[in-house]
Coordinates of C-alpha atoms in Angstrom, one line a residue:
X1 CA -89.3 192.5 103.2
X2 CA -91.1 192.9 106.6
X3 CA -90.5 189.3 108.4
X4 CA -94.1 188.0 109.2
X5 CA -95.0 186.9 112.4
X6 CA -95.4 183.1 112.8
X7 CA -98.5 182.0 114.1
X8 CA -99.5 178.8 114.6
X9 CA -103.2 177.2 113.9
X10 CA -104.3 176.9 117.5
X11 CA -102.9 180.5 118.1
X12 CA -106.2 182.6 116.7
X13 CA -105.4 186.3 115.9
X14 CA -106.8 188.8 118.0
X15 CA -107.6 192.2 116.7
X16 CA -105.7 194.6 118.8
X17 CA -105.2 198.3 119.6
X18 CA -104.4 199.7 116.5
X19 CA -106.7 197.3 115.1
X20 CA -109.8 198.9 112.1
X21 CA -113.7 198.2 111.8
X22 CA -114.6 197.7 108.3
X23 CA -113.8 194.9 106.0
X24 CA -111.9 196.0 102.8
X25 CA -111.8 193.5 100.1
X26 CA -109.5 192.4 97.1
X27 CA -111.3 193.9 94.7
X28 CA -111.6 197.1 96.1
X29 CA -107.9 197.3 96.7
X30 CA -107.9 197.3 92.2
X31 CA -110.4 199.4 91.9
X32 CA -108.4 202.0 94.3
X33 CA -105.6 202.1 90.9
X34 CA -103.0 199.5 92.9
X35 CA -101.5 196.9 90.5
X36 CA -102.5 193.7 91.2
X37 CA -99.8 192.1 92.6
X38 CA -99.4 195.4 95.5
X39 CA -103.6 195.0 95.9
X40 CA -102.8 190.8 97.0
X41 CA -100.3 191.7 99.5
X42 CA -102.2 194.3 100.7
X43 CA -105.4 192.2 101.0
X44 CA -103.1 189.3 102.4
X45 CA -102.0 191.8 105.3
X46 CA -105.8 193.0 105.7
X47 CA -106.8 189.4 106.1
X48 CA -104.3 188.5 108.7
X49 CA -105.0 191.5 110.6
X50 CA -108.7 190.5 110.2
X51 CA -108.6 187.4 112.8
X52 CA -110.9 186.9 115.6
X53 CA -111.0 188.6 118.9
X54 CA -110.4 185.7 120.8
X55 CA -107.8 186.7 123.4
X56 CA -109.5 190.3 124.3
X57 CA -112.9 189.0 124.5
X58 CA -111.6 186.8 127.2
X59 CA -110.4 189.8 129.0
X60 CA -112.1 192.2 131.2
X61 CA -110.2 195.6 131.9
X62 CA -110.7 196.8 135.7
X63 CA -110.5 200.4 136.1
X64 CA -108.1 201.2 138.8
X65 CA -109.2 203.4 141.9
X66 CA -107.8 206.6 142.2
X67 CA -107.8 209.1 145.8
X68 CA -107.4 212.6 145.3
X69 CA -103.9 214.2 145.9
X70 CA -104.4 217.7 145.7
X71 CA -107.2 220.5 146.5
X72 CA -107.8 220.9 143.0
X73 CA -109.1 216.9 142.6
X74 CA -106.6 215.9 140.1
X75 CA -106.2 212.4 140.7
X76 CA -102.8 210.7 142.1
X77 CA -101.1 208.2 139.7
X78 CA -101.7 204.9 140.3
X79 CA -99.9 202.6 137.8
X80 CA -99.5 199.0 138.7
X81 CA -97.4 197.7 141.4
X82 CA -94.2 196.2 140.8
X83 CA -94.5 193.6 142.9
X84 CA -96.5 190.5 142.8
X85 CA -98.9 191.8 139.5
X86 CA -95.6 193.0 137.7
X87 CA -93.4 191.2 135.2
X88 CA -90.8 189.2 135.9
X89 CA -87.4 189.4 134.4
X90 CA -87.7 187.1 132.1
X91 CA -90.9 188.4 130.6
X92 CA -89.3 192.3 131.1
X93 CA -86.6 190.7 129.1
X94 CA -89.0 188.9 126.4
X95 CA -90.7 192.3 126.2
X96 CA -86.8 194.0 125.6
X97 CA -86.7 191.3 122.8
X98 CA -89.9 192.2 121.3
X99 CA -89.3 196.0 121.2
X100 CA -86.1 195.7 119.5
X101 CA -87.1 193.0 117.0
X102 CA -90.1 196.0 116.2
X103 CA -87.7 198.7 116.2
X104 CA -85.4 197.0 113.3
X105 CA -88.6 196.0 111.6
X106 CA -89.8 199.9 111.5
X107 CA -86.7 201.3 110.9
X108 CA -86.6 199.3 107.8
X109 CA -89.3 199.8 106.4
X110 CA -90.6 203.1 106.6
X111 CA -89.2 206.8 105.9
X112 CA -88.0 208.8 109.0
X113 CA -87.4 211.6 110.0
X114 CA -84.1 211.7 111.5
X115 CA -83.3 215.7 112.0
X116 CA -81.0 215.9 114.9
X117 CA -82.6 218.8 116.6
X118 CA -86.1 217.5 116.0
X119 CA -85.1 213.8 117.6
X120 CA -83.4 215.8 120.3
X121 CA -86.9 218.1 121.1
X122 CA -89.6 215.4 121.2
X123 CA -87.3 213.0 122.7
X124 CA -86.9 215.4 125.8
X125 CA -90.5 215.5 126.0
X126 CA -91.0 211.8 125.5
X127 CA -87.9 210.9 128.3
X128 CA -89.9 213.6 130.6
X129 CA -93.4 212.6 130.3
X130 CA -91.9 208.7 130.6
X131 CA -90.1 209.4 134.0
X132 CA -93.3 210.0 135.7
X133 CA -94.9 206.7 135.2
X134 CA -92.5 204.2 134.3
X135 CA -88.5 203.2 135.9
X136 CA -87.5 201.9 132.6
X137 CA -86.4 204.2 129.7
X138 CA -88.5 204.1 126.3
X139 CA -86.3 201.8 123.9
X140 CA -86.6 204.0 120.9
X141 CA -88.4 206.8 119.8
X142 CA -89.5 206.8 115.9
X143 CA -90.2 210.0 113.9
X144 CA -92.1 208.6 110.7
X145 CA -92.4 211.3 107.9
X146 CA -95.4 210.9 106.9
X147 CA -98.4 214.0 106.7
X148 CA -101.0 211.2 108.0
X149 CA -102.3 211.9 112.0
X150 CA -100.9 208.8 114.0
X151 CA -99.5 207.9 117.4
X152 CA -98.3 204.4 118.0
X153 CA -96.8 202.5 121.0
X154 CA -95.3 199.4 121.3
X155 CA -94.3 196.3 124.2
X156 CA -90.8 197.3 125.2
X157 CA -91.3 201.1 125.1
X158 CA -91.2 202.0 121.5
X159 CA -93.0 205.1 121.1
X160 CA -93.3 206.6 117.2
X161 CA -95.6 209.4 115.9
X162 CA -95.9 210.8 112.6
X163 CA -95.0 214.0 111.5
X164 CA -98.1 214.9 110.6
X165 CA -99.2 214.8 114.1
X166 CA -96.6 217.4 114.8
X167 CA -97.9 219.9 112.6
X168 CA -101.8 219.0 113.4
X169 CA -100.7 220.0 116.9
X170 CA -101.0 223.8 117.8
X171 CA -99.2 223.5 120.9
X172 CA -96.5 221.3 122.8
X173 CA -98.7 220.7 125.2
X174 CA -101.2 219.0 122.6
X175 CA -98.3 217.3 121.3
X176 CA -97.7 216.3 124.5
X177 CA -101.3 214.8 125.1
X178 CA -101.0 212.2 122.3
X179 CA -96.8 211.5 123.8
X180 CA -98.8 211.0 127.2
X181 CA -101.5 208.9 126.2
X182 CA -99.1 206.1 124.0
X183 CA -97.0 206.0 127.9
X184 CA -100.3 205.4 129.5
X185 CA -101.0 202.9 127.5
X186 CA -97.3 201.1 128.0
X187 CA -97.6 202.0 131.9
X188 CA -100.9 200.6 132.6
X189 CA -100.1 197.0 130.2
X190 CA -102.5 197.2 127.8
X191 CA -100.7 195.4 125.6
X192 CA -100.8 192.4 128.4
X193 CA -104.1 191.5 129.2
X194 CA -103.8 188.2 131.2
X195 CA -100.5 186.1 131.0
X196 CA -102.0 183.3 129.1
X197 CA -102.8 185.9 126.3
X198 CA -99.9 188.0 127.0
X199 CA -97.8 187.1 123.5
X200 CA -100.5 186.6 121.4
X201 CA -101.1 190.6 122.3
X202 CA -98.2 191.3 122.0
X203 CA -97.4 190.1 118.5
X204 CA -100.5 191.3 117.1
X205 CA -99.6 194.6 118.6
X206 CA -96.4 194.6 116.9
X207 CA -98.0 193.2 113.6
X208 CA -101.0 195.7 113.3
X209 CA -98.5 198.3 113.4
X210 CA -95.8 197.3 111.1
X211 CA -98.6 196.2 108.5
X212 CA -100.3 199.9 108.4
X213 CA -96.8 201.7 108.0
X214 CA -95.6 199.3 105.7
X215 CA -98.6 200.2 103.3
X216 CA -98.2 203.7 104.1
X217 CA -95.1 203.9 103.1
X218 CA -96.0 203.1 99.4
X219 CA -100.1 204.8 99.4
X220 CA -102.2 206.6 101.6
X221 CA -105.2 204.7 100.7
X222 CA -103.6 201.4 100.9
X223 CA -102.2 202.1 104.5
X224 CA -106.4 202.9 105.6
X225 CA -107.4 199.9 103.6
X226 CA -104.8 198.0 105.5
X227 CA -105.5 199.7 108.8
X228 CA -109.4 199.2 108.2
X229 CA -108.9 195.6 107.3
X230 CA -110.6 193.8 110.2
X231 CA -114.2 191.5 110.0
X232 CA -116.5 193.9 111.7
X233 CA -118.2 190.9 113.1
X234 CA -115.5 190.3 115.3
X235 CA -115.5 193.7 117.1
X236 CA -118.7 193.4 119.4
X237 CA -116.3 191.9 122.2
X238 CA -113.1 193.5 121.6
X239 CA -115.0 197.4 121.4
X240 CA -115.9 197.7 125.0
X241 CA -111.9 196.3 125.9
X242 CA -110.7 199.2 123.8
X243 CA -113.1 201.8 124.8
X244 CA -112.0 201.0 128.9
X245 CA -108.4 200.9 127.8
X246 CA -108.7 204.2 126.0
X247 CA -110.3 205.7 129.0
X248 CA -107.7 205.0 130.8
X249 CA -104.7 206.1 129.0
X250 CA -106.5 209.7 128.8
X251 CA -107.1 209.8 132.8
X252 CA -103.5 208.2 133.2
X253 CA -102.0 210.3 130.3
X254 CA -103.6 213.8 131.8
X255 CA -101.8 212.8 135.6
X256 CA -98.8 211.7 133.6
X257 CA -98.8 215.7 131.7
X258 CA -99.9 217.3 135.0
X259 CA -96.8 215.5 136.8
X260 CA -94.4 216.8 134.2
X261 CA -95.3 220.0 133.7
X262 CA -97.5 220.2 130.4
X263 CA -101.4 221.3 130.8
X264 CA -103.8 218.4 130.9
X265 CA -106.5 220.4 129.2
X266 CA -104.5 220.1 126.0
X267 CA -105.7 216.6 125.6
X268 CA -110.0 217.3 124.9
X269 CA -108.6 219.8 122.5
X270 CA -106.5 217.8 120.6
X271 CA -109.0 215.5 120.4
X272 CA -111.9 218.2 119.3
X273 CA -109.4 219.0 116.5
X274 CA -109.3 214.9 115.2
X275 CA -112.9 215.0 116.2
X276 CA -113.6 217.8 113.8
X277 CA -111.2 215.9 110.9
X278 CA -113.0 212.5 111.0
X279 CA -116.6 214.8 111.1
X280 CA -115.1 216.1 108.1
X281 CA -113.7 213.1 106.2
X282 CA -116.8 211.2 106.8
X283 CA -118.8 214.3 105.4
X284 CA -116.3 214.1 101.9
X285 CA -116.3 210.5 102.2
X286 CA -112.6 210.0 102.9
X287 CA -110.8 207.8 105.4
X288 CA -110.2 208.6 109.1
X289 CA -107.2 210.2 110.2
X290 CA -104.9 207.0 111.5
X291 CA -104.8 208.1 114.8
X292 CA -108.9 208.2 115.1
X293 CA -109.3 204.7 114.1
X294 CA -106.4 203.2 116.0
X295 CA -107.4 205.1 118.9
X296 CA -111.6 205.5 118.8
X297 CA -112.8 208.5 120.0
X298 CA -116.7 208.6 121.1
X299 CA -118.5 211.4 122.2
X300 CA -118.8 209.9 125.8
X301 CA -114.9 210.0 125.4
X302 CA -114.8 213.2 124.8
X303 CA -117.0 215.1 126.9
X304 CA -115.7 212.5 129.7
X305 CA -112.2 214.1 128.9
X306 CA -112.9 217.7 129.3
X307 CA -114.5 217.3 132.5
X308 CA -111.9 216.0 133.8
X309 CA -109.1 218.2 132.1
X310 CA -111.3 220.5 133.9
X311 CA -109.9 219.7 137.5
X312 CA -106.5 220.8 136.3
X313 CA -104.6 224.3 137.2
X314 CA -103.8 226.1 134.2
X315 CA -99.8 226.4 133.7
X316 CA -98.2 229.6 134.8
X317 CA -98.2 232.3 132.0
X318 CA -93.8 231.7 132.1
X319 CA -94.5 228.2 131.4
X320 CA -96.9 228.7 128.5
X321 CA -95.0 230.5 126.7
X322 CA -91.8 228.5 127.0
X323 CA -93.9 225.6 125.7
X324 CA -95.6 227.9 122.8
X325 CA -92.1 229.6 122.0
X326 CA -90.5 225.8 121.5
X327 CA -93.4 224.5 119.7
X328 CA -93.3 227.5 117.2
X329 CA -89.4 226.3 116.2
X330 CA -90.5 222.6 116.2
X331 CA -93.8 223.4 114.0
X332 CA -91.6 225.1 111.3
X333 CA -88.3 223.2 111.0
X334 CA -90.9 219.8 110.7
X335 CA -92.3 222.0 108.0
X336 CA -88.9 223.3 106.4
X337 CA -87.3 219.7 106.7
X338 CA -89.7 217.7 104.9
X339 CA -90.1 219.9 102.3
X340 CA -94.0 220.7 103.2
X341 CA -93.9 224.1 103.0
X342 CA -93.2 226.7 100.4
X343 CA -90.9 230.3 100.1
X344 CA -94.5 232.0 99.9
X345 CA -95.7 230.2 103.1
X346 CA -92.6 230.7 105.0
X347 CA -92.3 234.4 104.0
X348 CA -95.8 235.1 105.0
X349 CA -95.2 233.2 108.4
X350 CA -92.0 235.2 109.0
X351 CA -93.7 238.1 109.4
X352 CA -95.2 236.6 112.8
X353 CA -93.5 233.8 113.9
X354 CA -89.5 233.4 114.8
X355 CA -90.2 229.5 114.0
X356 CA -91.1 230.3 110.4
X357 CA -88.2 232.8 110.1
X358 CA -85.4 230.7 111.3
X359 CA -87.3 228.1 108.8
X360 CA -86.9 230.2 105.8
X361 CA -83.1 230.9 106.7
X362 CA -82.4 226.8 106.8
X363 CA -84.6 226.7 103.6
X364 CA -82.6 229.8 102.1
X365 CA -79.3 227.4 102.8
X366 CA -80.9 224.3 101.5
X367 CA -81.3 226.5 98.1
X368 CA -78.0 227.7 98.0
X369 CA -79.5 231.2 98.2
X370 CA -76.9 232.1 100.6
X371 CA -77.0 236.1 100.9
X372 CA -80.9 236.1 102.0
X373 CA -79.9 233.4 104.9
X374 CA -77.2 235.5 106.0
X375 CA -79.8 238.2 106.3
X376 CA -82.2 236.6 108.1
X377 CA -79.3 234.9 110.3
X378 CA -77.9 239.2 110.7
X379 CA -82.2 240.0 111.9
X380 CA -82.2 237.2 114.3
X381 CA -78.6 237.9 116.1
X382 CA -79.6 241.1 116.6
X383 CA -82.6 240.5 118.8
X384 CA -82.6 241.3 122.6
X385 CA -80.4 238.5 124.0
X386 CA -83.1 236.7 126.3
X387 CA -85.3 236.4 123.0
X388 CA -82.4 235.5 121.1
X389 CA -81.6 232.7 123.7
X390 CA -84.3 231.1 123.0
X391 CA -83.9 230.4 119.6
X392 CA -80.4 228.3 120.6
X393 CA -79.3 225.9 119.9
X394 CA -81.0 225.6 117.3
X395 CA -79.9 229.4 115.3
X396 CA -76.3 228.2 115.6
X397 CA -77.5 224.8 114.2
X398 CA -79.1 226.3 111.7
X399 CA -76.1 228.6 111.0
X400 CA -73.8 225.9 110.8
X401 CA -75.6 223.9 108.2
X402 CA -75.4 226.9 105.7
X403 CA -72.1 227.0 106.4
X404 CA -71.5 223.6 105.4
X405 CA -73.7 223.9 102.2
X406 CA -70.8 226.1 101.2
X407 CA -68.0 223.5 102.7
X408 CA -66.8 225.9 105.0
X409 CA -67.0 222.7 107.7
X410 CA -64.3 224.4 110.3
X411 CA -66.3 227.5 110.4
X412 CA -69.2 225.4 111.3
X413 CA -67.6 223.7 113.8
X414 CA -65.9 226.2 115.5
X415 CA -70.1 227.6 115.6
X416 CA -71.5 224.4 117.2
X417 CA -68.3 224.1 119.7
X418 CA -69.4 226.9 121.4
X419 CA -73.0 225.6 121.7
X420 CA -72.0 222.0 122.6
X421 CA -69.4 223.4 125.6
X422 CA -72.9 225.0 126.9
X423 CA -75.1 221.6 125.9
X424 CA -72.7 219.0 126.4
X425 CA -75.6 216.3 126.4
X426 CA -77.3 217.0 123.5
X427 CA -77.1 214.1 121.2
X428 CA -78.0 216.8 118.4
X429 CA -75.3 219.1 118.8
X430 CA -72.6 216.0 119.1
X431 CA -73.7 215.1 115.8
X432 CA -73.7 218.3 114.1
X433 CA -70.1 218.6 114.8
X434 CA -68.7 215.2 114.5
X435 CA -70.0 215.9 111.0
X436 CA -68.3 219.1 111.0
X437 CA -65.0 217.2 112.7
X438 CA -65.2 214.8 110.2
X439 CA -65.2 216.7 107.1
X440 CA -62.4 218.8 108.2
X441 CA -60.7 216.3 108.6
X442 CA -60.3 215.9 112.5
X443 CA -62.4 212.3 112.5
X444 CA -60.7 211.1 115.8
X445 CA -62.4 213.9 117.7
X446 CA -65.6 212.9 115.8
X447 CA -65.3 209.7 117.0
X448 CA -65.2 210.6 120.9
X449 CA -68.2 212.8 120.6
X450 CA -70.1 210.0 119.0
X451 CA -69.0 206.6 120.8
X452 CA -71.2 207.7 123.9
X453 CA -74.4 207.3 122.1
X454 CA -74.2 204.5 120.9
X455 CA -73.6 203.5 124.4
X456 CA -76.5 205.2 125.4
X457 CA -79.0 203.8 122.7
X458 CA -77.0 200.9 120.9
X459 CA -80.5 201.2 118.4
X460 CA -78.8 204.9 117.1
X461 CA -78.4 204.2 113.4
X462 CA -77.7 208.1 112.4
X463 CA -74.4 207.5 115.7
X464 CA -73.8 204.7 114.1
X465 CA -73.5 205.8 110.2
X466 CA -71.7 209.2 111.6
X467 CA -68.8 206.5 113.6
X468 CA -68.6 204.6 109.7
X469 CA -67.9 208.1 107.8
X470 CA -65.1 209.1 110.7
X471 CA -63.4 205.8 110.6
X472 CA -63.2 205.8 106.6
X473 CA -61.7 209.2 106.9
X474 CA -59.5 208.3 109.5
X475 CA -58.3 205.1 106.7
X476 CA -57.8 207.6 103.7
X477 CA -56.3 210.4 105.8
X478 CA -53.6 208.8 108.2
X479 CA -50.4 208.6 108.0
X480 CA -50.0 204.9 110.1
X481 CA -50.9 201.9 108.1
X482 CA -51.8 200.3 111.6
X483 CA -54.3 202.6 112.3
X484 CA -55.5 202.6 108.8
X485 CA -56.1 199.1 108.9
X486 CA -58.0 199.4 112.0
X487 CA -60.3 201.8 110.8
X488 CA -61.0 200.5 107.7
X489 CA -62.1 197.5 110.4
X490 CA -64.2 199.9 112.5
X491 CA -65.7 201.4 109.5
X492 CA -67.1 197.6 108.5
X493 CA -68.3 197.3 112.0
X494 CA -69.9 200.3 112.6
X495 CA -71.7 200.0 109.3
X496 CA -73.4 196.4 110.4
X497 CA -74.8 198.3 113.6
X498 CA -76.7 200.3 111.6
X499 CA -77.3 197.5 109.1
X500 CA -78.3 195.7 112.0
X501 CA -81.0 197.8 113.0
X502 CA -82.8 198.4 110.0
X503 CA -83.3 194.5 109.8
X504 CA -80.8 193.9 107.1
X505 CA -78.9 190.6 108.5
X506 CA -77.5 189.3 105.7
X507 CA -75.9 192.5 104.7
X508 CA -74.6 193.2 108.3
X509 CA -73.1 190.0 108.4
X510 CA -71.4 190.5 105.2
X511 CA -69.9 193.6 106.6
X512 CA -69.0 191.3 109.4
X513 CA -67.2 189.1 107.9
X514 CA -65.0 191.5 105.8
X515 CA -64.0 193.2 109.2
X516 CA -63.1 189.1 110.2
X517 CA -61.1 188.8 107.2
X518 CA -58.9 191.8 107.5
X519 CA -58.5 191.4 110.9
X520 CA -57.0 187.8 110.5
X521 CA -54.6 189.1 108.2
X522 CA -52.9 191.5 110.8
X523 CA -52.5 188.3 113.5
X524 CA -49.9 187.0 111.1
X525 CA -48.1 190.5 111.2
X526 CA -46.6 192.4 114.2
X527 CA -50.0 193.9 114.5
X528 CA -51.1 190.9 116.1
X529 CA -52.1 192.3 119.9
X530 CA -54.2 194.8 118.1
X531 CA -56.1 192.1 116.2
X532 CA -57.1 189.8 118.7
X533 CA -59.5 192.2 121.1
X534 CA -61.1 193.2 117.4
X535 CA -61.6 189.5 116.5
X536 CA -63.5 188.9 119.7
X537 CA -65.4 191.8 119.4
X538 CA -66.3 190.7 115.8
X539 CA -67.3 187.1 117.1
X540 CA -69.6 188.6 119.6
X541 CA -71.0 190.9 116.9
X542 CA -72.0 188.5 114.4
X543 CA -73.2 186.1 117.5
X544 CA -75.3 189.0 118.4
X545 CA -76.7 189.7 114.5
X546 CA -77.4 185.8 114.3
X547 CA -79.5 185.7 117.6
X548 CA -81.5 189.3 116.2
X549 CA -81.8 187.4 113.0
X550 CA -83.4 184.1 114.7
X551 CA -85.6 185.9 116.7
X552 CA -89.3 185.2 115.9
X553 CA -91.6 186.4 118.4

């Protein structure tokens, strides 16, 4: 269960950014086929996303002034100053707390897409395109797998799309747009409109979003209902707010691509493809694509967009093609890992596209059809050696994982060793083989590959369920009963972290306090000075579980 927001009676609701414009009532939530009971929650969520616009309407956005910085007229980036108009640290700090406490929320509610390689690729982008606006790091970054179009952003720099933007993209450069446009929209505070009203944004931020994927998680037309649950009375004020905001995050969002290397242009024509899907949905009377009504797109908006994608350079042909090359691999392992595509579509697609052929070699694996991967894996090593560079690392990824279908886990790592001496900061790569460590039985190396990301991004469930698997090996496979013990302890820890961040306390605390227990049974051994470091770390990790749990925005 998704923790609600506590709101008290003199704090109205305010209809945010990824807030809807049309009512959707009780009854038509039955008529939709949703039992009762899932119609009543649903409705409940609408109606508390359905509030009035009080704080916005208070607010007036102010366009910022912009001087040219080039020949071409692009405009320079001007983001607010850090000084004097910026946060303080406490409120930074309050903002850290609020984008972890939605991160744990999201990640337990909703499927994701947790590929490795595909973290890794629109992570890179995400880290780029964030560099050139904002000092801070994004906090997380959330895949959802889901086919719906939707972008999302929230206060402490968590930025999550949906699969289905991915593959409703036809370039990394498009994708790139909607990545550029959530920053904007973090950069510029549009989730803090005035300090008064800055936590009542906030929270209905965080709200709106965690109400729409928590009903899309169990039906499409329930997530729209949910997402389109607002009094359309109440919009009058809080349309022109949003409209200025959205202008803004596409004039910010294009210096932000410009800046880091992707072409602005992309932007108008990612929007004329949602423009042509909501043309198209309205004519067939279905619901908007997500993305359209969290983010509204007018005609004015549009046309206002291509002029000024317009005073952009195009990218050098090199650079296209790098882009285009990347985005075909991305395009099809989305495709092959979440099972939306078939053999016929992949075959077809081989024919043209390296993406979809290294796609229907990891499919091959996943089907234990083992000879036509080793095949296609024989075509593809035998390309020219600048085209078959750029198909690593993700060929020996995907020639390790058929390895392992087949257990043959040292072969695989031996593979992905020679790929992560090349890469040694992929986070990918160090996961694919602490896997491949791990299951052949060499865990402690696992661990040091692993224990450096979760220093990096303490919020890294998949580092933190990879350190619990190595650790339980280590327990069953030692020959020291000390260092059994200890593991079995580690294993209880590391599970909690990830416990932790998916917003189950109670269980992570349980794991807790059955790392406590076995660790006060080796003080009264001659184990002792390894038990009491563990026990303080312990303390400090169920402290740190009991404030997360607390926490109520």
């Amino acid at each position: 269960m998704l923790e609600k927001p506590a709101i008290n009676a003199q704090d109205k609701c305010v209809v945010t950014h990824y807030s809807s414009i049309q009512t959707w009532s009780f009854s038509k939530l039955v008529n939709r086929h949703l039992s009762p009971s899932l119609a009543l929650k649903l409705a409940v969520s609408s109606l508390l996303l359905a509030c009035t616009s009080v704080a916005y309407s208070k607010s007036q956005a102010v366009p910022l002034s912009y001087d040219s910085w080039q020949s071409t007229g692009t405009e320079e980036l001007n983001l607010p100053n850090l000084r004097g108009q910026g946060l303080s640290f406490d409120e930074q700090y309050q903002n850290k707390l609020l984008g972890e406490w939605s991160l744990r929320n999201i990640n337990g509610s909703v499927k994701m897409e947790h590929d490795p390689w595909i973290q890794e690729t629109v992570k890179e982008m995400t880290w780029r395109l964030n560099a050139q606006a904002r000092q801070q790091a994004p906090l997380g970054l959330v895949i959802i797998d889901n086919p719906s179009i939707n972008a999302f952003a929230a206060p402490g720099g968590v930025i999550g799309l949906n699969t289905g933007t991915i593959l409703a993209a036809h370039s990394m450069d498009e994708l790139a747009s909607v990545v550029a446009h959530e920053v904007a929209h973090i950069s510029q505070r549009h989730y803090e409109s005035s300090v008064d009203e800055r936590k009542k944004a906030l929270l209905m931020q965080i709200g709106g979003v965690l109400a729409a994927i928590a009903a899309s998680a169990v039906d499409g037309d329930a997530a729209a209902a949910v997402m389109m649950g607002s009094q359309t009375a109440t919009m009058n004020s809080n349309m022109a707010f949003s409209r200025n905001n959205e202008r803004e995050a596409d004039r910010v969002g294009m210096q932000i691509m410009n800046q880091a290397g992707y072409d602005p242009r992309a932007m108008p024509r990612f929007f004329a493809t949602m423009n042509q899907k909501s043309q198209m949905n309205q004519t067939a009377n279905q619901f908007l694509p997500s993305f359209i009504r969290s983010h509204p797109l007018s005609n004015e908006r549009l046309s206002e967009s291509q002029s000024r994608a317009q005073r952009y350079n195009s990218l050098p042909l090199n650079q296209q093609q790098r882009h285009q090359a990347l985005f075909d691999l991305l395009h099809w392992r989305v495709q092959s890992t979440g099972k939306h595509v078939s053999e016929t579509a992949l075959t077809t697609a081989a024919k043209n596209s390296v993406g979809a052929k290294l796609a229907l070699m990891h499919w091959y694996g996943e089907q234990q059809r083992f000879k036509e991967a080793n095949d296609v894996f024989v075509e593809l090593s035998a390309l020219p050696a600048a085209k078959r560079q750029v198909l690593e690392p993700l060929l020996s990824i995907t020639q390790s994982q058929i390895l392992t279908e087949q257990n043959k886990w040292q072969q695989a790592a031996e593979v992905l060793e020679s790929q992560q001496r090349l890469y040694p900061e992929r986070r990918d790569l160090r996961l694919y083989l602490a896997e491949a460590l791990t299951n052949s039985n060499q865990p402690t190396k696992a661990q040091a590959l692993l224990k450096p990301l979760t220093e990096q991004q303490p919020s890294d469930r998949y580092a933190w369920q990879s350190l619990q698997l190595a650790n339980e090996k280590l327990a069953k496979t030692t020959d020291s009963p000390l260092l059994a013990n200890i593991a079995t302890i580690n294993a209880l820890r590391y599970r909690s972290h990830d416990q932790l961040w998916s917003g189950r306390y109670e269980r992570a605390l349980t794991s807790l306090t059955q790392a406590k227990q076995l660790t006060a049974k080796l003080q009264n051994t001659a184990q002792a000075s390894s038990a009491r470091p563990l026990l303080a770390n312990i303390n400090a990790e169920i402290k740190a579980v009991k404030t997360a749990k607390d926490f109520k925005p």
